[in-house]
CSV table of C-alpha atoms and ligand atoms in Angstrom, one decimal:
chain,number,residue,atom,x,y,z
A,1,UNK,CA,-24.1,5.3,35.4
A,2,UNK,CA,-22.4,8.5,34.2
A,3,UNK,CA,-18.8,7.9,33.3
A,4,UNK,CA,-16.3,10.5,34.4
A,5,UNK,CA,-15.2,13.0,31.8
A,6,UNK,CA,-11.5,12.9,30.9
A,7,UNK,CA,-9.6,15.2,28.7
A,8,UNK,CA,-10.3,12.8,25.9
A,9,UNK,CA,-12.8,10.0,25.5
A,10,UNK,CA,-11.2,6.7,26.0
A,11,UNK,CA,-13.4,3.7,26.7
A,12,UNK,CA,-12.3,2.0,29.9
A,13,UNK,CA,-12.0,-1.7,30.7
A,14,UNK,CA,-14.9,-1.3,33.1
A,15,UNK,CA,-17.1,0.3,30.4
A,16,UNK,CA,-16.3,-2.6,28.0
A,17,UNK,CA,-17.4,-5.3,30.4
A,18,UNK,CA,-20.5,-3.4,31.3
A,19,UNK,CA,-21.5,-3.0,27.7
A,20,UNK,CA,-20.7,-6.6,26.9
A,21,UNK,CA,-22.7,-7.8,29.9
A,22,UNK,CA,-25.9,-6.7,28.3
A,23,UNK,CA,-25.2,-6.7,24.5
A,24,UNK,CA,-23.1,-8.4,21.9
A,25,UNK,CA,-19.9,-6.8,20.6
A,26,UNK,CA,-21.5,-5.1,17.6
A,27,UNK,CA,-24.2,-3.4,19.7
A,28,UNK,CA,-21.6,-2.5,22.3
A,29,UNK,CA,-19.5,-0.8,19.6
A,30,UNK,CA,-22.6,1.2,18.4
A,31,UNK,CA,-23.4,2.2,22.0
A,32,UNK,CA,-19.9,3.4,22.5
A,33,UNK,CA,-20.0,5.5,19.4
A,34,UNK,CA,-23.2,7.0,20.7
A,35,UNK,CA,-21.9,7.8,24.1
A,36,UNK,CA,-18.8,9.2,22.4
A,37,UNK,CA,-21.1,11.6,20.5
A,38,UNK,CA,-22.7,12.5,23.8
A,39,UNK,CA,-19.4,13.2,25.5
A,40,UNK,CA,-18.3,15.3,22.5
A,41,UNK,CA,-21.2,17.6,23.1
A,42,UNK,CA,-18.7,20.0,24.7
A,43,UNK,CA,-16.1,19.2,22.2
A,44,UNK,CA,-16.2,18.8,18.5
A,45,UNK,CA,-18.0,15.7,17.4
A,46,UNK,CA,-21.4,17.2,18.2
A,47,UNK,CA,-20.3,20.3,16.4
A,48,UNK,CA,-19.1,18.3,13.4
A,49,UNK,CA,-22.4,16.4,13.5
A,50,UNK,CA,-24.5,19.6,13.6
A,51,UNK,CA,-22.4,21.1,10.8
A,52,UNK,CA,-23.1,18.0,8.7
A,53,UNK,CA,-26.8,18.4,9.2
A,54,UNK,CA,-26.6,22.1,8.3
A,55,UNK,CA,-24.7,21.4,5.2
A,56,UNK,CA,-27.0,18.6,4.1
A,57,UNK,CA,-30.0,20.9,4.6
A,58,UNK,CA,-28.3,23.6,2.6
A,59,UNK,CA,-27.4,21.3,-0.2
A,60,UNK,CA,-31.0,20.1,-0.4
A,61,UNK,CA,-32.1,23.8,-0.6
A,62,UNK,CA,-29.6,24.5,-3.5
A,63,UNK,CA,-30.8,21.3,-5.3
A,64,UNK,CA,-34.3,22.6,-5.2
A,65,UNK,CA,-33.1,26.1,-6.4
A,66,UNK,CA,-31.2,24.8,-9.3
A,67,UNK,CA,-33.7,22.2,-10.3
A,68,UNK,CA,-33.4,21.7,-14.1
A,69,UNK,CA,-36.1,20.2,-16.3
A,70,UNK,CA,-33.5,18.9,-18.7
A,71,UNK,CA,-31.7,16.6,-16.4
A,72,UNK,CA,-29.8,16.0,-13.1
A,73,UNK,CA,-28.0,19.3,-12.5
A,74,UNK,CA,-26.2,18.0,-9.4
A,75,UNK,CA,-24.7,15.3,-11.6
A,76,UNK,CA,-23.6,18.0,-14.0
A,77,UNK,CA,-22.0,19.9,-11.2
A,78,UNK,CA,-20.2,16.7,-10.0
A,79,UNK,CA,-18.7,16.5,-13.5
A,80,UNK,CA,-17.5,20.0,-13.3
A,81,UNK,CA,-16.0,19.4,-9.8
A,82,UNK,CA,-14.1,16.3,-11.1
A,83,UNK,CA,-12.9,18.2,-14.2
A,84,UNK,CA,-11.6,21.1,-12.1
A,85,UNK,CA,-9.8,18.7,-9.8
A,86,UNK,CA,-8.2,16.9,-12.7
A,87,UNK,CA,-7.1,20.1,-14.3
A,88,UNK,CA,-5.6,21.7,-11.2
A,89,UNK,CA,-5.0,19.4,-8.2
A,90,UNK,CA,-4.0,16.2,-10.1
A,91,UNK,CA,-1.9,18.1,-12.6
A,92,UNK,CA,0.0,19.8,-9.8
A,93,UNK,CA,0.5,16.5,-8.1
A,94,UNK,CA,2.0,15.0,-11.3
A,95,UNK,CA,4.3,18.0,-11.6
A,96,UNK,CA,5.7,17.2,-8.2
A,97,UNK,CA,6.0,13.5,-8.7
A,98,UNK,CA,9.4,11.9,-9.4
A,99,UNK,CA,9.5,9.6,-12.4
A,100,UNK,CA,12.2,7.1,-13.2
A,101,UNK,CA,12.1,7.9,-16.9
A,102,UNK,CA,10.8,10.6,-19.2
A,103,UNK,CA,8.6,8.0,-20.9
A,104,UNK,CA,6.9,7.2,-17.6
A,105,UNK,CA,6.4,10.9,-17.1
A,106,UNK,CA,4.9,11.5,-20.5
A,107,UNK,CA,2.6,8.5,-20.1
A,108,UNK,CA,1.3,9.8,-16.8
A,109,UNK,CA,0.5,13.2,-18.2
A,110,UNK,CA,-1.1,11.6,-21.3
A,111,UNK,CA,-3.3,9.5,-19.0
A,112,UNK,CA,-4.4,12.6,-17.1
A,113,UNK,CA,-5.1,14.4,-20.4
A,114,UNK,CA,-7.3,11.5,-21.5
A,115,UNK,CA,-9.3,11.7,-18.2
A,116,UNK,CA,-9.7,15.4,-18.7
A,117,UNK,CA,-10.8,15.0,-22.3
A,118,UNK,CA,-13.4,12.4,-21.3
A,119,UNK,CA,-14.8,14.6,-18.5
A,120,UNK,CA,-15.0,17.6,-20.8
A,121,UNK,CA,-16.9,15.5,-23.3
A,122,UNK,CA,-19.3,14.2,-20.6
A,123,UNK,CA,-19.9,17.8,-19.5
A,124,UNK,CA,-20.4,19.0,-23.0
A,125,UNK,CA,-23.0,16.3,-23.9
A,126,UNK,CA,-24.8,16.4,-20.5
A,127,UNK,CA,-28.5,17.1,-20.9
A,128,UNK,CA,-28.2,20.2,-18.7
A,129,UNK,CA,-25.4,21.7,-20.7
A,130,UNK,CA,-27.8,23.2,-23.2
A,131,UNK,CA,-30.3,24.6,-20.7
A,132,UNK,CA,-31.1,28.2,-21.3
A,133,UNK,CA,-31.2,28.8,-17.6
A,134,UNK,CA,-27.7,27.4,-17.0
A,135,UNK,CA,-26.2,30.7,-15.6
A,136,UNK,CA,-29.0,30.9,-13.1
A,137,UNK,CA,-28.6,27.3,-12.1
A,138,UNK,CA,-24.8,27.8,-11.7
A,139,UNK,CA,-25.3,30.7,-9.3
A,140,UNK,CA,-26.7,28.2,-6.9
A,141,UNK,CA,-24.4,25.5,-8.2
A,142,UNK,CA,-21.3,27.3,-7.0
A,143,UNK,CA,-22.6,27.4,-3.4
A,144,UNK,CA,-23.6,23.7,-3.8
A,145,UNK,CA,-20.1,22.8,-4.9
A,146,UNK,CA,-18.4,24.7,-2.1
A,147,UNK,CA,-20.6,23.2,0.7
A,148,UNK,CA,-20.5,19.8,-0.9
A,149,UNK,CA,-16.7,19.9,-0.5
A,150,UNK,CA,-17.0,21.0,3.1
A,151,UNK,CA,-19.5,18.2,3.8
A,152,UNK,CA,-17.0,15.7,2.5
A,153,UNK,CA,-14.3,17.0,4.8
A,154,UNK,CA,-16.5,17.3,7.8
A,155,UNK,CA,-17.8,13.7,7.3
A,156,UNK,CA,-14.3,12.4,7.0
A,157,UNK,CA,-13.2,14.0,10.2
A,158,UNK,CA,-16.3,12.8,12.0
A,159,UNK,CA,-15.9,9.3,10.9
A,160,UNK,CA,-12.2,9.1,11.7
A,161,UNK,CA,-13.0,10.1,15.2
A,162,UNK,CA,-15.9,7.9,16.0
A,163,UNK,CA,-14.2,5.0,14.3
A,164,UNK,CA,-11.2,5.3,16.6
A,165,UNK,CA,-13.5,4.7,19.7
A,166,UNK,CA,-14.7,1.4,18.2
A,167,UNK,CA,-11.1,0.4,17.4
A,168,UNK,CA,-10.1,1.1,21.0
A,169,UNK,CA,-13.0,-1.0,22.2
A,170,UNK,CA,-11.8,-3.9,20.1
A,171,UNK,CA,-8.3,-3.6,21.5
A,172,UNK,CA,-9.7,-3.5,25.0
A,173,UNK,CA,-11.7,-6.7,24.3
A,174,UNK,CA,-8.4,-8.4,23.1
A,175,UNK,CA,-6.8,-7.6,26.4
A,176,UNK,CA,-9.8,-8.6,28.5
A,177,UNK,CA,-10.0,-11.9,26.5
A,178,UNK,CA,-6.3,-12.6,27.1
A,179,UNK,CA,-6.7,-12.0,30.8
A,180,UNK,CA,-9.7,-14.2,31.1
A,181,UNK,CA,-12.3,-11.5,31.7
A,182,UNK,CA,-14.1,-12.5,28.6
A,183,UNK,CA,-14.9,-15.8,27.0
A,184,UNK,CA,-15.8,-16.3,23.4
A,185,UNK,CA,-18.4,-18.6,22.0
A,186,UNK,CA,-18.4,-19.1,18.3
A,187,UNK,CA,-21.8,-18.9,16.7
A,188,UNK,CA,-22.5,-19.2,13.0
A,189,UNK,CA,-22.8,-15.5,12.5
A,190,UNK,CA,-20.3,-13.8,14.7
A,191,UNK,CA,-18.2,-14.3,17.8
A,192,UNK,CA,-20.2,-13.8,21.0
A,193,UNK,CA,-18.3,-12.6,24.0
A,194,UNK,CA,-19.4,-13.5,27.6
A,195,UNK,CA,-18.2,-12.2,30.9
A,196,UNK,CA,-16.4,-14.6,33.1
A,197,UNK,CA,-16.5,-14.3,36.9
A,198,UNK,CA,-13.6,-11.9,36.7
A,199,UNK,CA,-15.5,-9.9,34.1
A,200,UNK,CA,-18.4,-9.7,36.6
A,201,UNK,CA,-16.0,-8.4,39.2
A,202,UNK,CA,-14.5,-5.8,36.9
A,203,UNK,CA,-18.0,-4.5,36.1
A,204,UNK,CA,-18.2,-3.3,39.7
A,205,UNK,CA,-14.8,-1.5,39.8
A,206,UNK,CA,-14.9,2.1,38.8
A,207,UNK,CA,-11.4,3.5,38.7
A,208,UNK,CA,-9.0,4.9,36.1
A,209,UNK,CA,-6.8,1.9,36.8
A,210,UNK,CA,-9.8,-0.6,36.8
A,211,UNK,CA,-7.9,-3.3,35.1
A,212,UNK,CA,-4.9,-3.1,37.4
A,213,UNK,CA,-7.2,-3.1,40.4
A,214,UNK,CA,-9.0,-6.2,39.2
A,215,UNK,CA,-5.8,-8.0,38.3
A,216,UNK,CA,-4.3,-7.2,41.7
A,217,UNK,CA,-7.4,-8.6,43.4
A,218,UNK,CA,-7.5,-11.7,41.2
A,219,UNK,CA,-3.8,-12.5,41.7
A,220,UNK,CA,-4.4,-12.4,45.4
A,221,UNK,CA,-2.0,-9.4,45.9
A,222,UNK,CA,-4.3,-8.0,48.7
A,223,UNK,CA,-4.8,-11.4,50.5
A,224,UNK,CA,-4.2,-11.5,54.2
A,225,UNK,CA,-3.6,-7.7,54.6
A,226,UNK,CA,-5.0,-5.9,57.6
A,227,UNK,CA,-7.5,-3.1,57.0
A,228,UNK,CA,-4.8,-0.5,57.6
A,229,UNK,CA,-2.4,-2.2,55.2
A,230,UNK,CA,-5.1,-2.6,52.5
A,231,UNK,CA,-6.1,1.0,52.5
A,232,UNK,CA,-2.5,2.2,52.4
A,233,UNK,CA,-1.7,0.1,49.3
A,234,UNK,CA,-5.0,1.0,47.6
A,235,UNK,CA,-4.2,4.7,48.0
A,236,UNK,CA,-1.9,4.3,44.9
A,237,UNK,CA,-5.0,3.9,42.7
A,238,UNK,CA,-6.6,7.2,43.8
A,239,UNK,CA,-3.8,9.5,44.9
A,240,UNK,CA,-2.7,12.3,42.6
A,241,UNK,CA,0.4,14.2,43.7
A,242,UNK,CA,0.9,17.9,43.0
A,243,UNK,CA,4.4,17.2,42.0
A,244,UNK,CA,5.7,14.8,39.4
A,245,UNK,CA,3.9,11.5,39.2
A,246,UNK,CA,5.2,8.2,40.5
A,247,UNK,CA,6.5,9.6,43.8
A,248,UNK,CA,7.3,7.6,46.9
A,249,UNK,CA,5.9,8.1,50.5
A,250,UNK,CA,8.1,9.5,53.2
A,251,UNK,CA,8.2,6.1,54.7
A,252,UNK,CA,6.6,2.7,54.3
A,253,UNK,CA,4.8,1.8,57.5
A,254,UNK,CA,6.1,-1.5,58.7
A,255,UNK,CA,9.5,-1.0,56.9
A,256,UNK,CA,11.0,-2.8,54.0
A,257,UNK,CA,10.1,-6.2,55.4
A,258,UNK,CA,6.5,-5.2,56.1
A,259,UNK,CA,3.4,-6.3,54.3
A,260,UNK,CA,2.8,-2.8,52.8
A,261,UNK,CA,6.2,-2.6,51.1
A,262,UNK,CA,6.0,-6.1,49.8
A,263,UNK,CA,2.5,-5.6,48.5
A,264,UNK,CA,3.6,-2.4,46.8
A,265,UNK,CA,6.4,-4.3,45.1
A,266,UNK,CA,3.9,-6.8,43.7
A,267,UNK,CA,1.6,-4.0,42.6
A,268,UNK,CA,4.5,-2.3,40.7
A,269,UNK,CA,5.4,-5.5,39.0
A,270,UNK,CA,1.8,-6.1,38.0
A,271,UNK,CA,1.5,-2.6,36.7
A,272,UNK,CA,4.6,-3.0,34.5
A,273,UNK,CA,3.1,-6.3,33.1
A,274,UNK,CA,-0.3,-4.7,32.5
A,275,UNK,CA,1.2,-1.6,30.9
A,276,UNK,CA,3.2,-3.8,28.5
A,277,UNK,CA,0.0,-5.6,27.6
A,278,UNK,CA,-1.9,-2.4,26.9
A,279,UNK,CA,1.0,-1.1,24.8
A,280,UNK,CA,1.1,-4.3,22.7
A,281,UNK,CA,-2.7,-3.8,22.2
A,282,UNK,CA,-2.1,-0.2,21.0
A,283,UNK,CA,-4.1,1.2,24.0
A,284,UNK,CA,-3.2,4.5,25.6
A,285,UNK,CA,-0.7,4.4,28.4
A,286,UNK,CA,-2.2,3.7,31.9
A,287,UNK,CA,-1.9,6.4,34.4
A,288,UNK,CA,0.9,5.5,36.9
A,289,UNK,CA,0.4,4.1,40.3
A,290,UNK,CA,1.2,6.8,42.9
A,291,UNK,CA,2.5,5.7,46.3
A,292,UNK,CA,2.9,9.2,47.7
A,293,UNK,CA,0.0,8.9,50.1
A,294,UNK,CA,0.7,5.5,51.5
A,295,UNK,CA,2.0,6.9,54.8
A,296,UNK,CA,-0.5,9.7,54.9
A,297,UNK,CA,-3.6,7.5,54.6
A,298,UNK,CA,-2.0,5.0,57.0
A,299,UNK,CA,-1.4,7.6,59.7
A,300,UNK,CA,-4.9,9.1,59.3
A,301,UNK,CA,-6.7,5.8,59.5
A,302,UNK,CA,-4.5,5.0,62.5
A,303,UNK,CA,-5.9,8.1,64.3
A,304,UNK,CA,-3.1,10.7,63.9
A,305,UNK,CA,-3.8,14.4,63.8
A,306,UNK,CA,-4.2,15.8,60.3
A,307,UNK,CA,-2.1,18.9,60.7
A,308,UNK,CA,0.7,16.7,62.0
A,309,UNK,CA,0.3,14.3,59.1
A,310,UNK,CA,0.4,17.0,56.4
A,311,UNK,CA,3.3,18.9,58.0
A,312,UNK,CA,6.0,17.5,55.7
A,313,UNK,CA,3.9,16.8,52.6
A,314,UNK,CA,2.8,18.9,49.6
A,315,UNK,CA,-0.8,18.0,50.2
A,316,UNK,CA,-3.3,20.6,51.4
A,317,UNK,CA,-6.2,19.8,53.7
A,318,UNK,CA,-8.6,20.0,50.8
A,319,UNK,CA,-6.5,17.6,48.7
A,320,UNK,CA,-6.3,15.2,51.5
A,321,UNK,CA,-10.1,15.1,52.2
A,322,UNK,CA,-10.9,14.6,48.5
A,323,UNK,CA,-8.3,11.8,48.2
A,324,UNK,CA,-9.5,10.1,51.4
A,325,UNK,CA,-13.1,10.2,50.1
A,326,UNK,CA,-12.0,8.7,46.8
A,327,UNK,CA,-10.2,6.0,48.7
A,328,UNK,CA,-13.3,5.3,50.8
A,329,UNK,CA,-15.3,5.0,47.6
A,330,UNK,CA,-12.8,2.5,46.2
A,331,UNK,CA,-12.9,0.4,49.4
A,332,UNK,CA,-16.7,0.5,49.3
A,333,UNK,CA,-16.7,-0.9,45.7
A,334,UNK,CA,-14.5,-3.7,46.9
A,335,UNK,CA,-16.8,-4.4,49.8
A,336,UNK,CA,-19.9,-4.3,47.5
A,337,UNK,CA,-18.2,-6.7,45.1
A,338,UNK,CA,-18.0,-9.3,47.9
A,339,UNK,CA,-20.2,-11.9,46.3
A,340,UNK,CA,-18.1,-11.9,43.1
A,341,UNK,CA,-14.9,-12.2,45.1
A,342,UNK,CA,-16.2,-15.5,46.6
A,343,UNK,CA,-16.3,-17.2,43.2
A,344,UNK,CA,-12.8,-16.3,42.1
A,345,UNK,CA,-10.1,-18.9,43.0
A,346,UNK,CA,-7.2,-17.7,45.1
A,347,UNK,CA,-8.9,-14.5,46.5
A,348,UNK,CA,-9.0,-14.1,50.2
A,349,UNK,CA,-12.5,-14.7,51.4
A,350,UNK,CA,-12.2,-11.9,54.0
A,351,UNK,CA,-11.1,-9.3,51.5
A,352,UNK,CA,-14.5,-7.7,51.2
A,353,UNK,CA,-15.0,-7.4,55.0
A,354,UNK,CA,-11.4,-6.1,55.3
A,355,UNK,CA,-12.3,-3.3,52.8
A,356,UNK,CA,-15.4,-2.5,54.9
A,357,UNK,CA,-13.3,-2.1,58.0
A,358,UNK,CA,-10.7,-0.1,56.2
A,359,UNK,CA,-13.4,2.4,54.9
A,360,UNK,CA,-14.6,2.8,58.5
A,361,UNK,CA,-11.1,3.6,59.7
A,362,UNK,CA,-10.8,6.4,57.2
A,363,UNK,CA,-14.2,7.8,57.6
A,364,UNK,CA,-13.7,9.9,60.7
A,365,UNK,CA,-13.2,13.6,61.7
A,366,UNK,CA,-12.9,16.1,58.9
A,367,UNK,CA,-13.2,13.3,56.3
A,368,UNK,CA,-16.6,12.2,57.6
A,369,UNK,CA,-18.1,15.7,58.0
A,370,UNK,CA,-16.8,17.5,54.9
A,371,UNK,CA,-18.8,17.7,51.8
A,372,UNK,CA,-16.2,18.0,49.1
B,1,LIG,ZN1,-32.2,23.9,-16.6
């Protein structure tokens, strides 16, 4: 399965359970890092990675070029690099450091002077120091030093990026564990995580708000809804308004005492709870639920004319068709997850067939025949 590209690579809850279903946590982390590198083909990690290879190849070339029969010339260059750093960067740092007393200040400079003296001595007595070809070696050596510094910087940037994906993965596992999507089994070596029934369900849900979707299902929020009510509420998971996020529909079909409005209230409450959990786990904020298409999808599935429906909205026909298709996809996932729904306590046994009916209601007219 190809995961959708977002503006940044953030592993989703669904991705985590899919990885853990077939591998242990360590392997999953490695896989994630690899898919992260793939994703970054357009962005920078691949570029950083290529640059690292280039620099490593160049360094090897310089090492051959400055090969010295007296000793390890690269080691000699490292001494020079350290010496230069001590003489310039570290001294400058000390000059800007605040000391409590003059004695402390003097001691710090004295310590640095000792380091410099030792490095000088090591450089002076290095086997390569007396080589007759030293100037020729150094011509290559300067390139080697410059690219060696760049390699260190690039490597650090690369590792801080890839490492953050693995960290996010660990935080996701914490949340999944606390919500009973994962079970842990202690073995002698490391902790082994298993998917629960809920975890198996989550594996089949592909949506930016996958965890909210799964939680809503498992908490029975969608129990006993009609197909029309179900699709109206689920539109909040796929709708993206053109205006500011978090908008409301023009009306809630069924009014404030109806099933849709009450389901929406429960979804909002669940969303707040899940968001808080994600924030506590240092995960990126969830995209908000958007209820702006609740009435639009309801009316369409109920057979109304599209031009009439969109008259007082900021949606275009193209927007509408795309969103309706995404909603059908979501309902189809729910239908396809039927066998997993059966094994979760408290979930309506008819939810899967209800989703199937709902998808059929939406899939008519322009939605059925357009190819967007
Ligand atoms: Zn030499």
